[in-house]
GROMACS .gro file of N, CA, C and O in nm:
model
  336
    1MET      N    1   0.083  -0.117   0.000
    1MET     CA    2   0.000   0.000   0.000
    1MET      C    3   0.089   0.125   0.000
    1MET      O    4   0.184   0.135   0.075
    2GLU      N    5   0.056   0.222  -0.085
    2GLU     CA    6   0.134   0.344  -0.097
    2GLU      C    7   0.103   0.438   0.019
    2GLU      O    8  -0.012   0.458   0.057
    3ASN      N    9   0.207   0.497   0.077
    3ASN     CA   10   0.191   0.589   0.190
    3ASN      C   11   0.185   0.732   0.137
    3ASN      O   12   0.288   0.796   0.118
    4LYS      N   13   0.064   0.787   0.113
    4LYS     CA   14   0.048   0.921   0.059
    4LYS      C   15   0.042   1.023   0.172
    4LYS      O   16  -0.021   0.998   0.274
    5PRO      N   17   0.105   1.140   0.153
    5PRO     CA   18   0.096   1.243   0.256
    5PRO      C   19  -0.044   1.303   0.261
    5PRO      O   20  -0.115   1.308   0.161
    6LYS      N   21  -0.084   1.349   0.380
    6LYS     CA   22  -0.214   1.413   0.396
    6LYS      C   23  -0.210   1.558   0.348
    6LYS      O   24  -0.312   1.615   0.313
    7GLU      N   25  -0.089   1.617   0.347
    7GLU     CA   26  -0.074   1.755   0.305
    7GLU      C   27   0.064   1.774   0.245
    7GLU      O   28   0.161   1.715   0.291
    8ILE      N   29   0.072   1.857   0.143
    8ILE     CA   30   0.198   1.891   0.078
    8ILE      C   31   0.218   2.041   0.094
    8ILE      O   32   0.126   2.119   0.066
    9ARG      N   33   0.336   2.082   0.140
    9ARG     CA   34   0.367   2.224   0.159
    9ARG      C   35   0.502   2.256   0.096
    9ARG      O   36   0.594   2.176   0.101
   10ALA      N   37   0.511   2.378   0.039
   10ALA     CA   38   0.637   2.426  -0.017
   10ALA      C   39   0.639   2.578  -0.010
   10ALA      O   40   0.534   2.642  -0.011
   11ALA      N   41   0.758   2.636  -0.004
   11ALA     CA   42   0.774   2.781   0.002
   11ALA      C   43   0.798   2.843  -0.135
   11ALA      O   44   0.808   2.965  -0.148
   12GLU      N   45   0.809   2.759  -0.238
   12GLU     CA   46   0.826   2.808  -0.374
   12GLU      C   47   0.769   2.707  -0.471
   12GLU      O   48   0.754   2.590  -0.438
   13VAL      N   49   0.734   2.755  -0.591
   13VAL     CA   50   0.683   2.667  -0.696
   13VAL      C   51   0.764   2.690  -0.823
   13VAL      O   52   0.817   2.799  -0.844
   14THR      N   53   0.773   2.587  -0.905
   14THR     CA   54   0.837   2.600  -1.035
   14THR      C   55   0.730   2.585  -1.142
   14THR      O   56   0.656   2.487  -1.145
   15VAL      N   57   0.721   2.687  -1.227
   15VAL     CA   58   0.622   2.690  -1.334
   15VAL      C   59   0.694   2.659  -1.465
   15VAL      O   60   0.800   2.715  -1.492
   16GLU      N   61   0.636   2.570  -1.544
   16GLU     CA   62   0.692   2.537  -1.675
   16GLU      C   63   0.587   2.566  -1.780
   16GLU      O   64   0.473   2.520  -1.769
   17VAL      N   65   0.622   2.646  -1.881
   17VAL     CA   66   0.529   2.681  -1.988
   17VAL      C   67   0.595   2.656  -2.123
   17VAL      O   68   0.717   2.659  -2.136
   18LYS      N   69   0.509   2.629  -2.221
   18LYS     CA   70   0.555   2.611  -2.359
   18LYS      C   71   0.493   2.722  -2.442
   18LYS      O   72   0.371   2.733  -2.452
   19ASP      N   73   0.578   2.808  -2.499
   19ASP     CA   74   0.532   2.920  -2.578
   19ASP      C   75   0.454   2.869  -2.701
   19ASP      O   76   0.504   2.784  -2.775
   20ALA      N   77   0.334   2.921  -2.720
   20ALA     CA   78   0.249   2.876  -2.829
   20ALA      C   79   0.307   2.908  -2.966
   20ALA      O   80   0.288   2.833  -3.062
   21ALA      N   81   0.378   3.020  -2.978
   21ALA     CA   82   0.431   3.061  -3.108
   21ALA      C   83   0.558   2.988  -3.146
   21ALA      O   84   0.576   2.948  -3.261
   22THR      N   85   0.649   2.968  -3.051
   22THR     CA   86   0.781   2.912  -3.083
   22THR      C   87   0.798   2.767  -3.041
   22THR      O   88   0.889   2.700  -3.089
   23GLY      N   89   0.715   2.719  -2.949
   23GLY     CA   90   0.732   2.585  -2.896
   23GLY      C   91   0.841   2.575  -2.791
   23GLY      O   92   0.868   2.469  -2.736
   24GLU      N   93   0.904   2.689  -2.760
   24GLU     CA   94   1.011   2.694  -2.661
   24GLU      C   95   0.954   2.673  -2.521
   24GLU      O   96   0.847   2.723  -2.487
   25VAL      N   97   1.026   2.597  -2.438
   25VAL     CA   98   0.982   2.570  -2.300
   25VAL      C   99   1.062   2.658  -2.205
   25VAL      O  100   1.184   2.668  -2.216
   26TYR      N  101   0.989   2.722  -2.112
   26TYR     CA  102   1.050   2.809  -2.013
   26TYR      C  103   1.011   2.762  -1.874
   26TYR      O  104   0.898   2.720  -1.851
   27ARG      N  105   1.108   2.769  -1.780
   27ARG     CA  106   1.084   2.732  -1.640
   27ARG      C  107   1.122   2.849  -1.551
   27ARG      O  108   1.225   2.911  -1.571
   28ARG      N  109   1.036   2.876  -1.454
   28ARG     CA  110   1.063   2.981  -1.357
   28ARG      C  111   1.030   2.929  -1.218
   28ARG      O  112   0.925   2.868  -1.197
   29THR      N  113   1.119   2.955  -1.122
   29THR     CA  114   1.091   2.923  -0.983
   29THR      C  115   1.047   3.053  -0.916
   29THR      O  116   1.117   3.155  -0.925
   30LEU      N  117   0.931   3.048  -0.851
   30LEU     CA  118   0.868   3.168  -0.795
   30LEU      C  119   0.847   3.154  -0.645
   30LEU      O  120   0.818   3.045  -0.596
   31PRO      N  121   0.859   3.266  -0.571
   31PRO     CA  122   0.838   3.262  -0.426
   31PRO      C  123   0.688   3.262  -0.391
   31PRO      O  124   0.632   3.361  -0.346
   32ILE      N  125   0.625   3.151  -0.413
   32ILE     CA  126   0.481   3.134  -0.387
   32ILE      C  127   0.465   3.019  -0.289
   32ILE      O  128   0.517   2.909  -0.312
   33ASP      N  129   0.394   3.043  -0.180
   33ASP     CA  130   0.365   2.935  -0.085
   33ASP      C  131   0.261   2.842  -0.146
   33ASP      O  132   0.162   2.887  -0.205
   34TYR      N  133   0.283   2.714  -0.132
   34TYR     CA  134   0.199   2.609  -0.192
   34TYR      C  135   0.149   2.519  -0.081
   34TYR      O  136   0.228   2.470  -0.001
   35VAL      N  137   0.018   2.499  -0.073
   35VAL     CA  138  -0.041   2.405   0.022
   35VAL      C  139  -0.145   2.322  -0.052
   35VAL      O  140  -0.234   2.377  -0.117
   36GLU      N  141  -0.133   2.191  -0.044
   36GLU     CA  142  -0.228   2.101  -0.110
   36GLU      C  143  -0.272   1.993  -0.012
   36GLU      O  144  -0.191   1.937   0.061
   37ASN      N  145  -0.404   1.967  -0.010
   37ASN     CA  146  -0.458   1.855   0.067
   37ASN      C  147  -0.574   1.796  -0.012
   37ASN      O  148  -0.591   1.829  -0.129
   38ALA      N  149  -0.654   1.712   0.049
   38ALA     CA  150  -0.762   1.644  -0.023
   38ALA      C  151  -0.869   1.739  -0.072
   38ALA      O  152  -0.940   1.708  -0.167
   39THR      N  153  -0.884   1.855  -0.008
   39THR     CA  154  -0.993   1.945  -0.046
   39THR      C  155  -0.952   2.054  -0.144
   39THR      O  156  -1.036   2.100  -0.222
   40ALA      N  157  -0.825   2.096  -0.142
   40ALA     CA  158  -0.788   2.208  -0.228
   40ALA      C  159  -0.638   2.219  -0.247
   40ALA      O  160  -0.559   2.162  -0.173
   41LEU      N  161  -0.602   2.298  -0.348
   41LEU     CA  162  -0.465   2.339  -0.373
   41LEU      C  163  -0.466   2.491  -0.359
   41LEU      O  164  -0.547   2.558  -0.424
   42ARG      N  165  -0.381   2.546  -0.273
   42ARG     CA  166  -0.380   2.689  -0.247
   42ARG      C  167  -0.243   2.747  -0.276
   42ARG      O  168  -0.141   2.695  -0.231
   43LEU      N  169  -0.241   2.857  -0.352
   43LEU     CA  170  -0.120   2.931  -0.384
   43LEU      C  171  -0.129   3.067  -0.315
   43LEU      O  172  -0.228   3.139  -0.333
   44MET      N  173  -0.026   3.104  -0.236
   44MET     CA  174  -0.029   3.229  -0.161
   44MET      C  175   0.097   3.309  -0.188
   44MET      O  176   0.208   3.256  -0.182
   45ALA      N  177   0.079   3.437  -0.218
   45ALA     CA  178   0.191   3.527  -0.243
   45ALA      C  179   0.146   3.669  -0.210
   45ALA      O  180   0.054   3.688  -0.131
   46GLU      N  181   0.209   3.769  -0.271
   46GLU     CA  182   0.171   3.908  -0.253
   46GLU      C  183   0.133   3.969  -0.387
   46GLU      O  184   0.187   3.931  -0.491
   47ASP      N  185   0.038   4.064  -0.383
   47ASP     CA  186   0.002   4.134  -0.505
   47ASP      C  187   0.104   4.246  -0.532
   47ASP      O  188   0.205   4.258  -0.461
   48GLY      N  189   0.080   4.329  -0.632
   48GLY     CA  190   0.173   4.435  -0.670
   48GLY      C  191   0.197   4.539  -0.564
   48GLY      O  192   0.299   4.609  -0.565
   49GLN      N  193   0.103   4.553  -0.469
   49GLN     CA  194   0.118   4.649  -0.360
   49GLN      C  195   0.172   4.585  -0.232
   49GLN      O  196   0.180   4.648  -0.128
   50GLY      N  197   0.204   4.457  -0.237
   50GLY     CA  198   0.258   4.389  -0.120
   50GLY      C  199   0.152   4.332  -0.027
   50GLY      O  200   0.184   4.287   0.082
   51ASN      N  201   0.027   4.335  -0.069
   51ASN     CA  202  -0.081   4.279   0.012
   51ASN      C  203  -0.092   4.128  -0.011
   51ASN      O  204  -0.066   4.081  -0.122
   52PRO      N  205  -0.134   4.052   0.089
   52PRO     CA  206  -0.151   3.908   0.070
   52PRO      C  207  -0.253   3.878  -0.040
   52PRO      O  208  -0.355   3.945  -0.051
   53ALA      N  209  -0.223   3.779  -0.120
   53ALA     CA  210  -0.313   3.734  -0.227
   53ALA      C  211  -0.306   3.583  -0.235
   53ALA      O  212  -0.204   3.523  -0.203
   54GLN      N  213  -0.417   3.520  -0.276
   54GLN     CA  214  -0.414   3.374  -0.289
   54GLN      C  215  -0.512   3.329  -0.396
   54GLN      O  216  -0.610   3.395  -0.426
   55LEU      N  217  -0.480   3.215  -0.454
   55LEU     CA  218  -0.568   3.143  -0.547
   55LEU      C  219  -0.596   3.007  -0.485
   55LEU      O  220  -0.505   2.942  -0.435
   56VAL      N  221  -0.721   2.965  -0.491
   56VAL     CA  222  -0.759   2.834  -0.438
   56VAL      C  223  -0.827   2.755  -0.548
   56VAL      O  224  -0.919   2.805  -0.613
   57PHE      N  225  -0.781   2.633  -0.569
   57PHE     CA  226  -0.840   2.541  -0.665
   57PHE      C  227  -0.896   2.424  -0.586
   57PHE      O  228  -0.820   2.350  -0.523
   58TYR      N  229  -1.028   2.408  -0.586
   58TYR     CA  230  -1.092   2.303  -0.508
   58TYR      C  231  -1.096   2.172  -0.586
   58TYR      O  232  -1.123   2.171  -0.706
   59SER      N  233  -1.073   2.061  -0.516
   59SER     CA  234  -1.090   1.928  -0.575
   59SER      C  235  -1.240   1.898  -0.578
   59SER      O  236  -1.321   1.970  -0.518
   60ASN      N  237  -1.280   1.793  -0.647
   60ASN     CA  238  -1.421   1.752  -0.647
   60ASN      C  239  -1.468   1.724  -0.504
   60ASN      O  240  -1.578   1.762  -0.466
   61PHE      N  241  -1.383   1.659  -0.426
   61PHE     CA  242  -1.415   1.631  -0.285
   61PHE      C  243  -1.433   1.762  -0.209
   61PHE      O  244  -1.527   1.778  -0.130
   62GLY      N  245  -1.345   1.859  -0.232
   62GLY     CA  246  -1.353   1.988  -0.165
   62GLY      C  247  -1.477   2.065  -0.203
   62GLY      O  248  -1.540   2.129  -0.119
   63LEU      N  249  -1.515   2.060  -0.331
   63LEU     CA  250  -1.638   2.128  -0.375
   63LEU      C  251  -1.760   2.068  -0.309
   63LEU      O  252  -1.852   2.141  -0.268
   64LYS      N  253  -1.763   1.937  -0.295
   64LYS     CA  254  -1.875   1.870  -0.229
   64LYS      C  255  -1.884   1.915  -0.084
   64LYS      O  256  -1.993   1.947  -0.034
   65LYS      N  257  -1.771   1.918  -0.015
   65LYS     CA  258  -1.768   1.963   0.125
   65LYS      C  259  -1.815   2.108   0.137
   65LYS      O  260  -1.890   2.143   0.227
   66LEU      N  261  -1.767   2.194   0.046
   66LEU     CA  262  -1.805   2.334   0.048
   66LEU      C  263  -1.955   2.351   0.026
   66LEU      O  264  -2.020   2.430   0.094
   67ARG      N  265  -2.011   2.275  -0.068
   67ARG     CA  266  -2.156   2.278  -0.092
   67ARG      C  267  -2.232   2.236   0.033
   67ARG      O  268  -2.331   2.298   0.071
   68ASP      N  269  -2.185   2.130   0.098
   68ASP     CA  270  -2.250   2.082   0.221
   68ASP      C  271  -2.244   2.188   0.331
   68ASP      O  272  -2.343   2.211   0.401
   69LEU      N  273  -2.129   2.253   0.347
   69LEU     CA  274  -2.113   2.353   0.453
   69LEU      C  275  -2.197   2.478   0.431
   69LEU      O  276  -2.235   2.546   0.525
   70THR      N  277  -2.227   2.510   0.305
   70THR     CA  278  -2.304   2.630   0.274
   70THR      C  279  -2.451   2.601   0.250
   70THR      O  280  -2.524   2.687   0.202
   71GLY      N  281  -2.494   2.479   0.281
   71GLY     CA  282  -2.635   2.445   0.269
   71GLY      C  283  -2.680   2.401   0.131
   71GLY      O  284  -2.798   2.386   0.107
   72GLY      N  285  -2.586   2.379   0.040
   72GLY     CA  286  -2.622   2.339  -0.095
   72GLY      C  287  -2.620   2.189  -0.118
   72GLY      O  288  -2.650   2.143  -0.228
   73GLY      N  289  -2.588   2.112  -0.016
   73GLY     CA  290  -2.580   1.967  -0.031
   73GLY      C  291  -2.716   1.902  -0.013
   73GLY      O  292  -2.817   1.968   0.010
   74PRO      N  293  -2.719   1.770  -0.023
   74PRO     CA  294  -2.845   1.698  -0.008
   74PRO      C  295  -2.897   1.708   0.136
   74PRO      O  296  -2.820   1.723   0.230
   75ASP      N  297  -3.028   1.704   0.152
   75ASP     CA  298  -3.090   1.710   0.284
   75ASP      C  299  -3.102   1.571   0.344
   75ASP      O  300  -3.212   1.523   0.373
   76LYS      N  301  -2.990   1.505   0.359
   76LYS     CA  302  -2.988   1.374   0.422
   76LYS      C  303  -2.858   1.358   0.500
   76LYS      O  304  -2.760   1.426   0.473
   77ASP      N  305  -2.862   1.272   0.597
   77ASP     CA  306  -2.747   1.247   0.684
   77ASP      C  307  -2.659   1.142   0.619
   77ASP      O  308  -2.696   1.025   0.611
   78PRO      N  309  -2.537   1.178   0.568
   78PRO     CA  310  -2.454   1.082   0.497
   78PRO      C  311  -2.395   0.971   0.583
   78PRO      O  312  -2.366   0.863   0.533
   79CYS      N  313  -2.381   0.996   0.716
   79CYS     CA  314  -2.319   0.894   0.799
   79CYS      C  315  -2.419   0.821   0.889
   79CYS      O  316  -2.383   0.728   0.959
   80GLY      N  317  -2.545   0.864   0.891
   80GLY     CA  318  -2.645   0.794   0.968
   80GLY      C  319  -2.643   0.821   1.117
   80GLY      O  320  -2.715   0.759   1.192
   81GLY      N  321  -2.562   0.916   1.164
   81GLY     CA  322  -2.551   0.939   1.307
   81GLY      C  323  -2.614   1.068   1.356
   81GLY      O  324  -2.608   1.100   1.473
   82HIS      N  325  -2.675   1.144   1.266
   82HIS     CA  326  -2.728   1.273   1.306
   82HIS      C  327  -2.880   1.283   1.292
   82HIS      O  328  -2.936   1.388   1.319
   83SER      N  329  -2.943   1.180   1.248
   83SER     CA  330  -3.089   1.183   1.231
   83SER      C  331  -3.158   1.160   1.363
   83SER      O  332  -3.104   1.100   1.455
   84HIS      N  333  -3.280   1.207   1.373
   84HIS     CA  334  -3.359   1.184   1.496
   84HIS      C  335  -3.427   1.050   1.491
   84HIS      O  336  -3.473   1.000   1.399
   0.00000   0.00000   0.00000
């Protein structure tokens, strides 16, 4: 059985892009905090004025949890322990 981490963290990310016009590949290492877990991948850095900024990409599991937390999920008890 593979031992997968519950969370991945890094203080920098490396971005690799392929230019559409030339086909040339470019790599850049950027000072962006990276946090990934089962619910989301989050990138945190600063904007042009030095204020905190972040992008969050939710997994399908994370979207389901978010829907449930905001009242958009099904009206049933998924684990059977909260019904009257």
